[in-house]
Short mmCIF file of C-alpha atoms and ligand atoms in Angstrom, two decimals:
data_model
loop_
_atom_site.label_atom_id
_atom_site.label_comp_id
_atom_site.label_asym_id
_atom_site.label_seq_id
_atom_site.Cartn_x
_atom_site.Cartn_y
_atom_site.Cartn_z
CA MET A 1 130.03 178.94 25.57
CA GLY A 2 133.19 177.48 24.02
CA GLU A 3 135.10 180.67 24.82
CA LEU A 4 133.74 180.77 28.37
CA VAL A 5 134.79 177.21 29.12
CA GLU A 6 138.17 177.67 27.49
CA ARG A 7 138.89 180.88 29.44
CA LEU A 8 137.73 179.35 32.73
CA GLY A 9 140.03 176.39 32.14
CA LEU A 10 143.05 178.71 31.90
CA GLY A 11 142.88 179.42 35.65
CA LEU A 12 141.28 176.27 37.08
CA PRO A 13 142.67 172.75 37.48
CA GLY A 14 141.52 169.86 35.28
CA GLY A 15 138.21 168.46 36.51
CA ALA A 16 137.17 171.76 38.12
CA VAL A 17 135.24 172.92 35.04
CA VAL A 18 132.24 170.68 34.35
CA VAL A 19 130.01 170.97 31.29
CA ASP A 20 128.47 167.48 31.15
CA PRO A 21 124.72 168.29 31.16
CA ASP A 22 123.93 165.20 33.27
CA VAL A 23 126.19 166.63 35.99
CA THR A 24 125.34 170.31 35.61
CA ALA A 25 121.61 169.48 35.83
CA ALA A 26 122.17 168.38 39.43
CA TYR A 27 123.34 171.92 40.29
CA ARG A 28 120.28 173.71 38.93
CA ARG A 29 118.40 174.28 42.17
CA ASP A 30 118.29 174.37 45.94
CA MET A 31 115.58 172.74 48.05
CA ALA A 32 112.86 175.36 47.59
CA GLY A 33 109.72 174.39 45.74
CA PHE A 34 107.95 176.66 43.23
CA CYS A 35 111.05 178.51 42.08
CA ALA A 36 112.26 178.67 38.50
CA ALA A 37 115.71 177.24 37.79
CA GLY A 38 117.72 177.86 34.62
CA GLU A 39 120.28 175.74 32.78
CA PRO A 40 123.87 176.50 33.80
CA ALA A 41 126.42 176.72 31.00
CA VAL A 42 129.09 175.34 33.31
CA VAL A 43 129.68 174.36 36.93
CA VAL A 44 133.07 175.20 38.46
CA PHE A 45 134.68 173.91 41.66
CA PRO A 46 137.51 176.26 42.67
CA GLU A 47 139.87 175.28 45.46
CA THR A 48 141.70 178.57 46.07
CA VAL A 49 140.93 182.28 46.40
CA GLU A 50 142.92 182.98 43.22
CA GLN A 51 140.78 180.50 41.29
CA VAL A 52 137.59 182.23 42.46
CA GLN A 53 139.09 185.54 41.36
CA HIS A 54 139.84 184.05 37.95
CA VAL A 55 136.22 182.86 37.60
CA LEU A 56 134.82 186.29 38.43
CA ARG A 57 137.27 188.19 36.23
CA THR A 58 136.38 185.90 33.34
CA ALA A 59 132.65 186.24 33.97
CA THR A 60 132.94 190.03 34.13
CA GLU A 61 134.93 190.20 30.89
CA LEU A 62 132.44 187.99 29.09
CA ARG A 63 129.37 189.45 30.90
CA VAL A 64 128.21 186.03 32.10
CA PRO A 65 126.11 185.64 35.27
CA VAL A 66 127.60 183.79 38.25
CA VAL A 67 125.54 181.91 40.84
CA PRO A 68 127.46 181.05 44.04
CA GLN A 69 126.37 177.82 45.71
CA GLY A 70 127.07 176.05 48.96
CA ALA A 71 125.31 172.77 49.73
CA ARG A 72 122.04 173.88 48.02
CA THR A 73 119.94 173.20 51.12
CA GLY A 74 118.46 176.71 50.84
CA LEU A 75 114.70 177.08 50.97
CA SER A 76 114.16 180.23 48.89
CA GLY A 77 115.59 179.44 45.43
CA ALA A 78 118.51 181.81 46.13
CA ALA A 79 121.04 179.27 44.86
CA ASN A 80 119.07 178.36 41.72
CA ALA A 81 120.92 178.61 38.43
CA VAL A 82 119.96 181.15 35.79
CA ASP A 83 120.16 180.29 32.10
CA GLY A 84 123.71 180.30 30.71
CA CYS A 85 125.33 181.04 34.07
CA VAL A 86 128.50 179.85 35.73
CA VAL A 87 127.50 177.92 38.84
CA LEU A 88 130.27 178.64 41.33
CA SER A 89 130.19 175.73 43.75
CA MET A 90 132.23 176.51 46.87
CA VAL A 91 132.10 173.03 48.38
CA LYS A 92 135.74 172.20 47.66
CA MET A 93 137.00 175.17 49.66
CA ASN A 94 136.26 173.34 52.86
CA ARG A 95 139.21 173.75 55.21
CA ILE A 96 139.14 174.97 58.78
CA LEU A 97 142.22 177.20 58.64
CA GLU A 98 142.50 178.19 62.30
CA LEU A 99 140.86 177.46 65.63
CA ASP A 100 142.07 179.93 68.22
CA PRO A 101 140.82 179.33 71.79
CA VAL A 102 142.50 182.47 73.20
CA ASN A 103 140.83 184.87 70.79
CA ARG A 104 137.82 182.54 70.51
CA ILE A 105 137.74 182.63 66.75
CA ALA A 106 137.74 180.20 63.86
CA VAL A 107 138.97 181.08 60.39
CA VAL A 108 137.29 178.93 57.78
CA GLU A 109 136.76 178.50 54.09
CA PRO A 110 133.14 178.82 52.97
CA GLY A 111 132.58 175.16 52.04
CA VAL A 112 133.07 173.95 55.62
CA VAL A 113 129.93 172.14 56.76
CA ASN A 114 128.33 173.72 59.85
CA ALA A 115 128.40 170.51 61.93
CA GLU A 116 132.07 169.91 61.10
CA LEU A 117 133.00 173.31 62.49
CA SER A 118 130.89 172.65 65.58
CA ARG A 119 132.60 169.29 66.16
CA ALA A 120 136.06 170.79 65.63
CA ALA A 121 135.31 173.66 68.04
CA ALA A 122 134.00 171.22 70.66
CA LYS A 123 137.41 169.53 70.76
CA SER A 124 138.80 172.83 72.13
CA GLY A 125 135.91 173.28 74.58
CA LEU A 126 134.29 175.85 72.28
CA ALA A 127 131.07 176.14 70.30
CA TYR A 128 129.91 177.78 67.09
CA PRO A 129 126.30 178.41 68.15
CA PRO A 130 124.25 179.03 64.95
CA ASP A 131 122.63 175.61 64.45
CA PRO A 132 120.24 175.37 61.50
CA SER A 133 118.40 172.03 61.48
CA SER A 134 120.27 171.30 58.24
CA TRP A 135 123.59 171.65 60.08
CA GLU A 136 124.91 168.24 58.98
CA SER A 137 124.86 169.35 55.35
CA CYS A 138 124.71 173.14 54.97
CA THR A 139 127.91 175.16 54.60
CA ILE A 140 129.22 178.20 56.44
CA GLY A 141 129.23 180.13 53.11
CA GLY A 142 125.55 179.31 52.65
CA ASN A 143 124.84 180.20 56.30
CA ILE A 144 126.47 183.58 55.74
CA GLY A 145 124.66 183.97 52.41
CA THR A 146 121.29 183.46 54.07
CA GLY A 147 122.01 184.75 57.59
CA ALA A 148 120.93 181.37 58.93
CA GLY A 149 119.30 180.84 62.31
CA GLY A 150 118.55 177.70 64.26
CA LEU A 151 117.22 176.14 67.42
CA CYS A 152 119.59 177.71 69.95
CA CYS A 153 119.38 181.21 68.47
CA VAL A 154 116.82 182.25 71.08
CA LYS A 155 119.73 182.46 73.52
CA TYR A 156 122.79 182.77 71.32
CA GLY A 157 121.62 184.77 68.31
CA VAL A 158 121.90 184.13 64.57
CA THR A 159 124.79 183.91 62.09
CA SER A 160 125.26 187.69 61.77
CA GLU A 161 126.31 187.87 65.42
CA TYR A 162 129.18 185.44 64.83
CA VAL A 163 130.72 186.80 61.63
CA LEU A 164 133.59 189.09 62.60
CA GLY A 165 135.33 189.45 59.28
CA LEU A 166 135.22 188.23 55.69
CA ASP A 167 137.37 187.89 52.61
CA VAL A 168 135.13 188.42 49.63
CA VAL A 169 135.84 188.23 45.91
CA LEU A 170 133.92 191.04 44.20
CA ALA A 171 132.19 190.76 40.85
CA ASP A 172 135.22 192.19 39.01
CA GLY A 173 137.61 189.76 40.72
CA ARG A 174 139.09 192.16 43.31
CA LEU A 175 139.61 190.73 46.80
CA LEU A 176 138.01 192.68 49.66
CA SER A 177 138.77 192.11 53.35
CA THR A 178 136.15 193.34 55.77
CA GLY A 179 135.90 193.42 59.54
CA ARG A 180 138.41 192.15 62.04
CA ARG A 181 139.85 189.35 64.16
CA THR A 182 139.51 191.36 67.37
CA ALA A 183 136.75 191.04 69.96
CA LYS A 184 135.85 194.69 69.35
CA GLY A 185 136.17 197.02 66.38
CA VAL A 186 134.15 199.84 64.81
CA ALA A 187 136.36 201.11 61.99
CA GLY A 188 134.27 202.27 59.04
CA TYR A 189 130.91 201.11 57.75
CA ASP A 190 130.06 197.56 58.78
CA LEU A 191 130.47 195.88 55.41
CA THR A 192 130.77 192.49 57.11
CA ARG A 193 127.16 192.59 58.23
CA LEU A 194 126.11 193.85 54.82
CA PHE A 195 127.37 190.61 53.29
CA VAL A 196 125.54 188.45 55.83
CA GLY A 197 122.19 187.58 54.27
CA SER A 198 123.15 189.09 50.89
CA GLU A 199 122.44 185.77 49.13
CA GLY A 200 125.47 185.82 46.87
CA THR A 201 124.35 189.06 45.20
CA LEU A 202 127.20 191.31 46.40
CA GLY A 203 130.30 189.11 46.36
CA VAL A 204 131.63 185.62 46.94
CA VAL A 205 132.77 184.79 50.45
CA VAL A 206 136.08 182.93 50.30
CA ARG A 207 137.11 183.10 53.96
CA ALA A 208 135.35 183.94 57.22
CA VAL A 209 136.53 184.88 60.69
CA LEU A 210 133.89 183.54 63.06
CA ALA A 211 133.39 184.14 66.76
CA LEU A 212 133.27 181.09 69.02
CA ARG A 213 131.82 180.78 72.51
CA PRO A 214 132.72 178.50 75.42
CA ALA A 215 130.88 175.21 74.97
CA PRO A 216 127.68 175.26 77.04
CA ALA A 217 126.64 172.48 79.42
CA PRO A 218 124.23 169.85 78.06
CA GLN A 219 120.65 171.11 77.84
CA LEU A 220 117.92 170.16 80.27
CA ALA A 221 114.47 170.25 78.64
CA LEU A 222 110.77 170.10 79.44
CA ALA A 223 107.72 169.46 77.31
CA ALA A 224 104.43 171.20 78.07
CA GLU A 225 101.09 170.43 76.44
CA PHE A 226 98.56 173.21 75.97
CA PRO A 227 94.86 173.17 75.07
CA SER A 228 95.20 176.22 72.78
CA ALA A 229 97.70 178.37 70.91
CA ASP A 230 96.68 181.27 73.15
CA ALA A 231 97.73 179.40 76.28
CA ALA A 232 101.03 178.30 74.72
CA GLY A 233 101.71 181.83 73.46
CA ALA A 234 101.02 183.20 76.96
CA ALA A 235 103.54 180.75 78.44
CA VAL A 236 106.21 181.86 75.93
CA CYS A 237 105.59 185.51 76.85
CA GLU A 238 105.74 184.80 80.60
CA VAL A 239 109.03 182.89 80.36
CA MET A 240 110.64 185.74 78.43
CA ALA A 241 109.07 188.53 80.52
CA ARG A 242 110.44 186.96 83.72
CA GLY A 243 113.98 187.24 82.40
CA LEU A 244 114.60 183.53 81.89
CA THR A 245 117.06 182.69 79.10
CA PRO A 246 116.14 179.38 77.49
CA SER A 247 118.65 177.84 75.11
CA LEU A 248 115.78 176.42 73.06
CA MET A 249 112.07 177.24 72.92
CA GLU A 250 110.18 175.40 70.19
CA LEU A 251 106.46 175.03 69.58
CA MET A 252 104.59 172.49 67.50
CA ASP A 253 100.90 172.74 66.63
CA ALA A 254 98.29 169.96 66.75
CA THR A 255 98.85 168.91 63.12
CA THR A 256 102.58 168.55 63.69
CA VAL A 257 102.11 166.67 66.96
CA ARG A 258 99.79 164.18 65.23
CA ALA A 259 102.26 163.70 62.37
CA VAL A 260 105.17 163.20 64.80
CA ASN A 261 103.11 160.65 66.75
CA GLU A 262 102.45 158.71 63.57
CA LEU A 263 106.11 158.71 62.52
CA GLY A 264 107.84 158.29 65.86
CA ARG A 265 105.20 156.52 67.99
CA MET A 266 105.95 159.21 70.60
CA GLY A 267 102.69 158.65 72.52
CA LEU A 268 101.93 162.39 72.73
CA PRO A 269 98.24 162.97 73.65
CA GLU A 270 96.08 163.56 70.57
CA SER A 271 94.18 166.25 72.50
CA THR A 272 97.30 168.48 72.52
CA ARG A 273 96.70 171.69 70.59
CA ALA A 274 100.25 172.94 71.09
CA LEU A 275 103.40 171.30 72.42
CA LEU A 276 106.05 173.61 73.84
CA LEU A 277 109.62 172.42 74.32
CA VAL A 278 111.87 174.57 76.49
CA ALA A 279 115.50 173.88 77.42
CA PHE A 280 118.18 175.54 79.52
CA ASP A 281 121.94 175.06 79.46
CA GLY A 282 123.15 177.54 82.12
CA PRO A 283 124.50 176.71 85.60
CA ASP A 284 121.00 177.24 87.13
CA ARG A 285 119.24 175.08 84.61
CA VAL A 286 117.47 172.85 87.13
CA ALA A 287 115.93 175.84 88.92
CA GLU A 288 115.12 177.60 85.63
CA LEU A 289 113.38 174.49 84.36
CA ALA A 290 111.30 174.27 87.54
CA ARG A 291 110.31 177.95 87.26
CA THR A 292 109.35 177.46 83.61
CA ALA A 293 107.27 174.39 84.50
CA GLY A 294 105.35 176.54 87.00
CA LEU A 295 104.81 179.33 84.47
CA CYS A 296 103.53 176.81 81.89
CA ARG A 297 101.03 175.41 84.39
CA GLU A 298 99.85 178.93 85.30
CA ALA A 299 99.36 179.68 81.60
CA GLY A 300 97.07 176.63 81.30
CA ALA A 301 99.33 173.69 80.39
CA THR A 302 97.44 170.42 80.81
CA GLU A 303 100.64 168.47 81.34
CA VAL A 304 104.26 169.43 81.96
CA VAL A 305 107.03 166.84 81.70
CA PRO A 306 110.44 168.05 82.90
CA ALA A 307 113.43 165.85 82.04
CA GLU A 308 115.55 164.53 84.90
CA ASP A 309 118.74 164.21 82.88
CA GLN A 310 120.22 164.65 79.43
CA ALA A 311 118.98 161.30 78.12
CA GLU A 312 115.39 162.27 78.97
CA SER A 313 115.92 165.72 77.46
CA ASP A 314 117.18 164.16 74.22
CA LEU A 315 114.06 162.01 74.10
CA LEU A 316 111.79 165.05 74.46
CA LEU A 317 113.72 167.02 71.83
CA GLU A 318 113.49 164.07 69.44
CA ALA A 319 109.86 165.11 68.85
CA ARG A 320 111.10 168.40 67.38
CA ARG A 321 113.71 166.68 65.22
CA LEU A 322 110.98 164.49 63.72
CA ALA A 323 108.65 167.41 62.90
CA LEU A 324 109.78 168.18 59.34
CA PRO A 325 110.18 164.56 58.18
CA ALA A 326 106.80 163.76 59.76
CA LEU A 327 105.02 166.56 57.87
CA ASP A 328 106.85 165.67 54.65
CA ARG A 329 105.10 162.28 54.69
CA LEU A 330 101.69 163.94 54.42
CA GLY A 331 102.12 165.33 50.90
CA THR A 332 104.08 167.97 49.03
CA THR A 333 105.19 170.64 51.47
CA MET A 334 105.86 174.33 51.08
CA ILE A 335 107.70 175.68 54.10
CA ASP A 336 107.12 179.30 55.05
CA ASP A 337 109.31 181.33 57.40
CA VAL A 338 107.56 184.32 58.93
CA ALA A 339 108.75 185.97 62.15
CA VAL A 340 106.56 188.16 64.36
CA PRO A 341 107.25 189.85 67.69
CA ARG A 342 107.01 186.96 70.13
CA SER A 343 104.19 188.76 71.96
CA ARG A 344 102.06 188.19 68.83
CA LEU A 345 102.92 184.53 68.34
CA ALA A 346 99.48 183.26 69.38
CA GLU A 347 97.74 185.64 66.95
CA MET A 348 100.01 184.35 64.19
CA LEU A 349 99.24 180.71 65.01
CA ASN A 350 95.49 181.32 65.19
CA GLY A 351 95.65 183.30 61.95
CA VAL A 352 97.44 180.47 60.15
CA GLY A 353 94.75 178.09 61.46
CA ALA A 354 92.08 180.35 59.95
CA ILE A 355 93.93 180.48 56.60
CA ALA A 356 94.13 176.66 56.54
CA GLU A 357 90.41 176.38 57.23
CA ARG A 358 89.45 178.99 54.65
CA HIS A 359 91.39 177.17 51.92
CA GLY A 360 90.51 173.65 53.05
CA LEU A 361 94.20 172.75 53.46
CA THR A 362 96.37 171.16 56.11
CA ILE A 363 99.04 173.52 57.45
CA GLY A 364 101.33 172.28 60.21
CA VAL A 365 103.23 174.92 62.17
CA VAL A 366 106.64 174.44 63.76
CA SER A 367 107.99 177.55 65.48
CA HIS A 368 111.19 178.80 67.02
CA ALA A 369 108.73 180.22 69.54
CA GLY A 370 111.26 182.13 71.60
CA ASP A 371 112.17 184.12 68.47
CA GLY A 372 108.56 184.46 67.25
CA ASN A 373 109.79 182.70 64.10
CA THR A 374 107.10 180.45 62.65
CA HIS A 375 107.44 177.84 59.92
CA PRO A 376 103.91 177.22 58.66
CA ILE A 377 104.19 174.18 56.38
CA VAL A 378 101.50 174.07 53.74
CA ILE A 379 100.68 170.48 52.70
CA PHE A 380 99.02 169.73 49.40
CA ASP A 381 98.75 167.35 46.47
CA ALA A 382 101.07 168.71 43.79
CA SER A 383 99.29 166.69 41.09
CA ASP A 384 96.10 168.67 41.78
CA GLU A 385 96.38 172.06 40.05
CA GLU A 386 93.53 173.67 41.90
CA GLN A 387 94.86 172.54 45.29
CA THR A 388 98.33 173.74 44.36
CA ALA A 389 96.93 177.18 43.55
CA ARG A 390 95.17 177.26 46.95
CA ALA A 391 98.46 176.28 48.62
CA GLN A 392 100.28 179.16 46.93
CA LEU A 393 97.52 181.57 47.91
CA SER A 394 97.65 180.50 51.53
CA PHE A 395 101.48 180.80 51.48
CA ASP A 396 101.06 184.44 50.43
CA GLU A 397 98.32 185.09 52.98
CA ILE A 398 100.64 183.82 55.72
CA MET A 399 103.25 186.44 54.74
CA ALA A 400 100.58 189.16 54.62
CA LEU A 401 99.47 188.13 58.11
CA GLY A 402 103.06 188.28 59.37
CA LEU A 403 103.48 191.84 58.04
CA GLU A 404 100.12 192.87 59.55
CA LEU A 405 101.34 191.65 62.94
CA GLY A 406 104.49 193.77 62.74
CA GLY A 407 106.67 190.91 61.54
CA THR A 408 108.90 190.06 58.61
CA ILE A 409 108.40 187.83 55.55
CA THR A 410 111.51 185.83 56.41
CA GLY A 411 113.12 185.14 59.77
CA GLU A 412 116.00 183.01 58.50
CA HIS A 413 115.49 181.33 55.12
CA GLY A 414 115.94 184.48 53.04
CA VAL A 415 114.22 186.06 50.05
CA GLY A 416 115.79 184.38 47.01
CA LEU A 417 113.28 183.95 44.24
CA LEU A 418 110.46 182.75 46.45
CA LYS A 419 109.79 186.01 48.27
CA ARG A 420 111.20 188.62 45.92
CA ASP A 421 107.84 190.29 45.28
CA TRP A 422 107.17 190.34 49.00
CA LEU A 423 110.47 192.03 49.82
CA ALA A 424 109.24 195.16 48.05
CA ARG A 425 106.15 195.15 50.25
CA GLU A 426 108.18 194.83 53.41
CA LEU A 427 110.85 197.40 52.56
CA GLY A 428 108.72 200.02 50.84
CA PRO A 429 109.88 202.05 47.81
CA VAL A 430 112.63 204.02 49.57
CA GLY A 431 114.13 200.95 51.24
CA LEU A 432 114.02 198.96 48.03
CA ASP A 433 115.57 201.76 46.00
CA LEU A 434 118.51 202.08 48.43
CA GLN A 435 119.06 198.34 48.50
CA ARG A 436 119.22 198.31 44.70
CA GLN A 437 121.73 201.16 44.77
CA VAL A 438 123.88 199.18 47.21
CA LYS A 439 123.75 196.20 44.84
CA ALA A 440 124.84 198.45 41.95
CA VAL A 441 127.88 199.71 43.91
CA PHE A 442 129.17 196.18 44.45
CA ASP A 443 128.05 194.68 41.17
CA PRO A 444 127.52 197.40 38.56
CA LEU A 445 127.13 194.94 35.68
CA GLY A 446 124.62 192.83 37.60
CA ILE A 447 126.42 189.54 37.03
CA LEU A 448 126.24 188.18 40.60
CA ASN A 449 123.22 185.97 41.23
CA PRO A 450 120.96 188.12 39.07
CA GLY A 451 117.22 188.13 39.70
CA LYS A 452 117.61 187.12 43.36
CA MET A 453 116.53 189.10 46.43
CA VAL A 454 116.48 192.73 45.22
C1 FAD B 501 115.84 170.07 56.36
C2 FAD B 501 116.25 171.51 56.34
C3 FAD B 501 116.28 172.20 57.54
C4 FAD B 501 116.65 173.55 57.55
N1 FAD B 501 116.71 174.21 58.73
C5 FAD B 501 117.09 175.50 58.77
C6 FAD B 501 117.17 176.21 60.00
O1 FAD B 501 116.89 175.68 61.08
N2 FAD B 501 117.57 177.50 59.97
C7 FAD B 501 117.89 178.13 58.80
O2 FAD B 501 118.25 179.31 58.82
N3 FAD B 501 117.83 177.47 57.62
C8 FAD B 501 117.45 176.19 57.57
N4 FAD B 501 117.39 175.53 56.38
C9 FAD B 501 117.73 176.24 55.13
C10 FAD B 501 119.22 176.11 54.67
O3 FAD B 501 119.82 174.96 55.21
C11 FAD B 501 119.99 177.36 55.07
O4 FAD B 501 119.48 178.46 54.36
C12 FAD B 501 121.52 177.28 54.83
O5 FAD B 501 122.12 178.45 55.36
C13 FAD B 501 121.90 177.13 53.37
O6 FAD B 501 123.26 176.72 53.30
P1 FAD B 501 123.83 176.00 51.97
O7 FAD B 501 125.25 175.71 52.17
O8 FAD B 501 122.97 174.88 51.59
O9 FAD B 501 123.69 177.22 50.93
P2 FAD B 501 122.99 177.29 49.51
O10 FAD B 501 121.58 176.87 49.60
O11 FAD B 501 123.84 176.60 48.49
O12 FAD B 501 123.08 178.86 49.24
C14 FAD B 501 122.33 179.76 50.02
C15 FAD B 501 122.64 181.19 49.59
O13 FAD B 501 123.96 181.54 49.92
C16 FAD B 501 124.70 181.94 48.77
N5 FAD B 501 126.06 181.44 48.96
C17 FAD B 501 126.48 180.19 49.20
N6 FAD B 501 127.81 180.16 49.36
C18 FAD B 501 128.25 181.43 49.21
C19 FAD B 501 129.53 182.06 49.25
N7 FAD B 501 130.64 181.37 49.49
N8 FAD B 501 129.59 183.40 49.04
C20 FAD B 501 128.49 184.13 48.81
N9 FAD B 501 127.25 183.58 48.75
C21 FAD B 501 127.15 182.25 48.95
C22 FAD B 501 123.97 181.33 47.58
O14 FAD B 501 124.17 182.08 46.39
C23 FAD B 501 122.54 181.43 48.07
O15 FAD B 501 122.06 182.72 47.84
C24 FAD B 501 117.00 174.20 56.33
C25 FAD B 501 116.97 173.48 55.13
C26 FAD B 501 116.60 172.15 55.14
C27 FAD B 501 116.60 171.42 53.83
#
């Protein structure tokens, strides 16, 4: 360890190499539960590309694992330290280098916080659409690492659709530039997309060229209450089948609605089995909202409340913002992230209900319904071993159900440590073998975020 720290210090400024165990302990894990976390040997905070290259060259020479980290808001253990590793925190590389309204791009360092980029883009009448709920704290590097999604992705798509080009430091310290700054470009294999969602296992992103869009108009929302998941699922299908393009389409189940009522005194009817929130931000949003209200009623909604203006919309959407904190108050939570074709959303919700009943547990479900992306949140008492085991079992059964319904084990949170065993089930032996070969091409010594994803 002495040699490692000494060598790192040769290419990093004073204060950028931290070995104090009280400090390094804080960098052991992200926000996922039930994932092992090792003890880092050292945490480093580079501020330049050359410093990142120095860290990786040193790690390669000494055969020491490196775990890249952003803000550690991840929910899969992908940023967790492994024993004796260098934690490579990218938070100090946090400059927005360029905002170019003509080419509609931003060039940023990876430690830029998502919301800061959004606010900076807004000043030029532009938007960076991917909007994870953690946007006030998560970083662009972490968003690229996980391929993050968010609330508006039903209309605008996820992170991968906005990453045009990357500068990446490879495991041996070489600097790779992928992709482009142009609106179009198809030269060579698409290595840029390969890095999106690679969870720090293929290289360290040190700069990103991101696509921006014109800033949309403020959203106009409605809330619709349904007596069953089937009715709510039917409404989601109808809205999409009729060619409407909501900018947000979120669904909360009865458990979540009750919890939100308790936290926010929202006055939502306790009889609600499913609450659908739909918003539009296009020029025809008033008409689209009215059409959606009609479709919800036809699908069996017991009440539909369309907002008249943005203030009313914000009030309706507040219920969604309160969902996770409201469920967190009920006990220890384990948040799942299973996406199914949206036509099978109701089956997924009913299936999760059956799993909760079978295991005698409370599971609240919040969904990006327009994407078929569900977040079943298993609630349990972590001091009760037997209940904890039931919670873990139901977490697994939820993923099995998602695969059965033609879905995926993770819509946006990633594989990390939490779902590593399940990735093999989703990919199959050929898929897994090829993914491992890809990893070996980029990182033949296996020093980058070892034990994660593949
Ligand atoms: C309250 C809450 C709400 C959330 N809501 C959403 C949501 O709506 N949608 C969603 O998708 N996620 C959500 N998340 C999960 C999390 O915020 C995202 O996964 C986010 O993208 C992680 O960013 P981060 O900066 O915290 O990265 P970290 O957690 O630090 O790292 C995530 C992964 O990226 C890798 N990484 C980080 N920086 C780099 C880099 N520069 N180069 C290479 N690899 C790197 C890490 O090794 C790790 O594998 C939520 C989390 C919380 C706590």
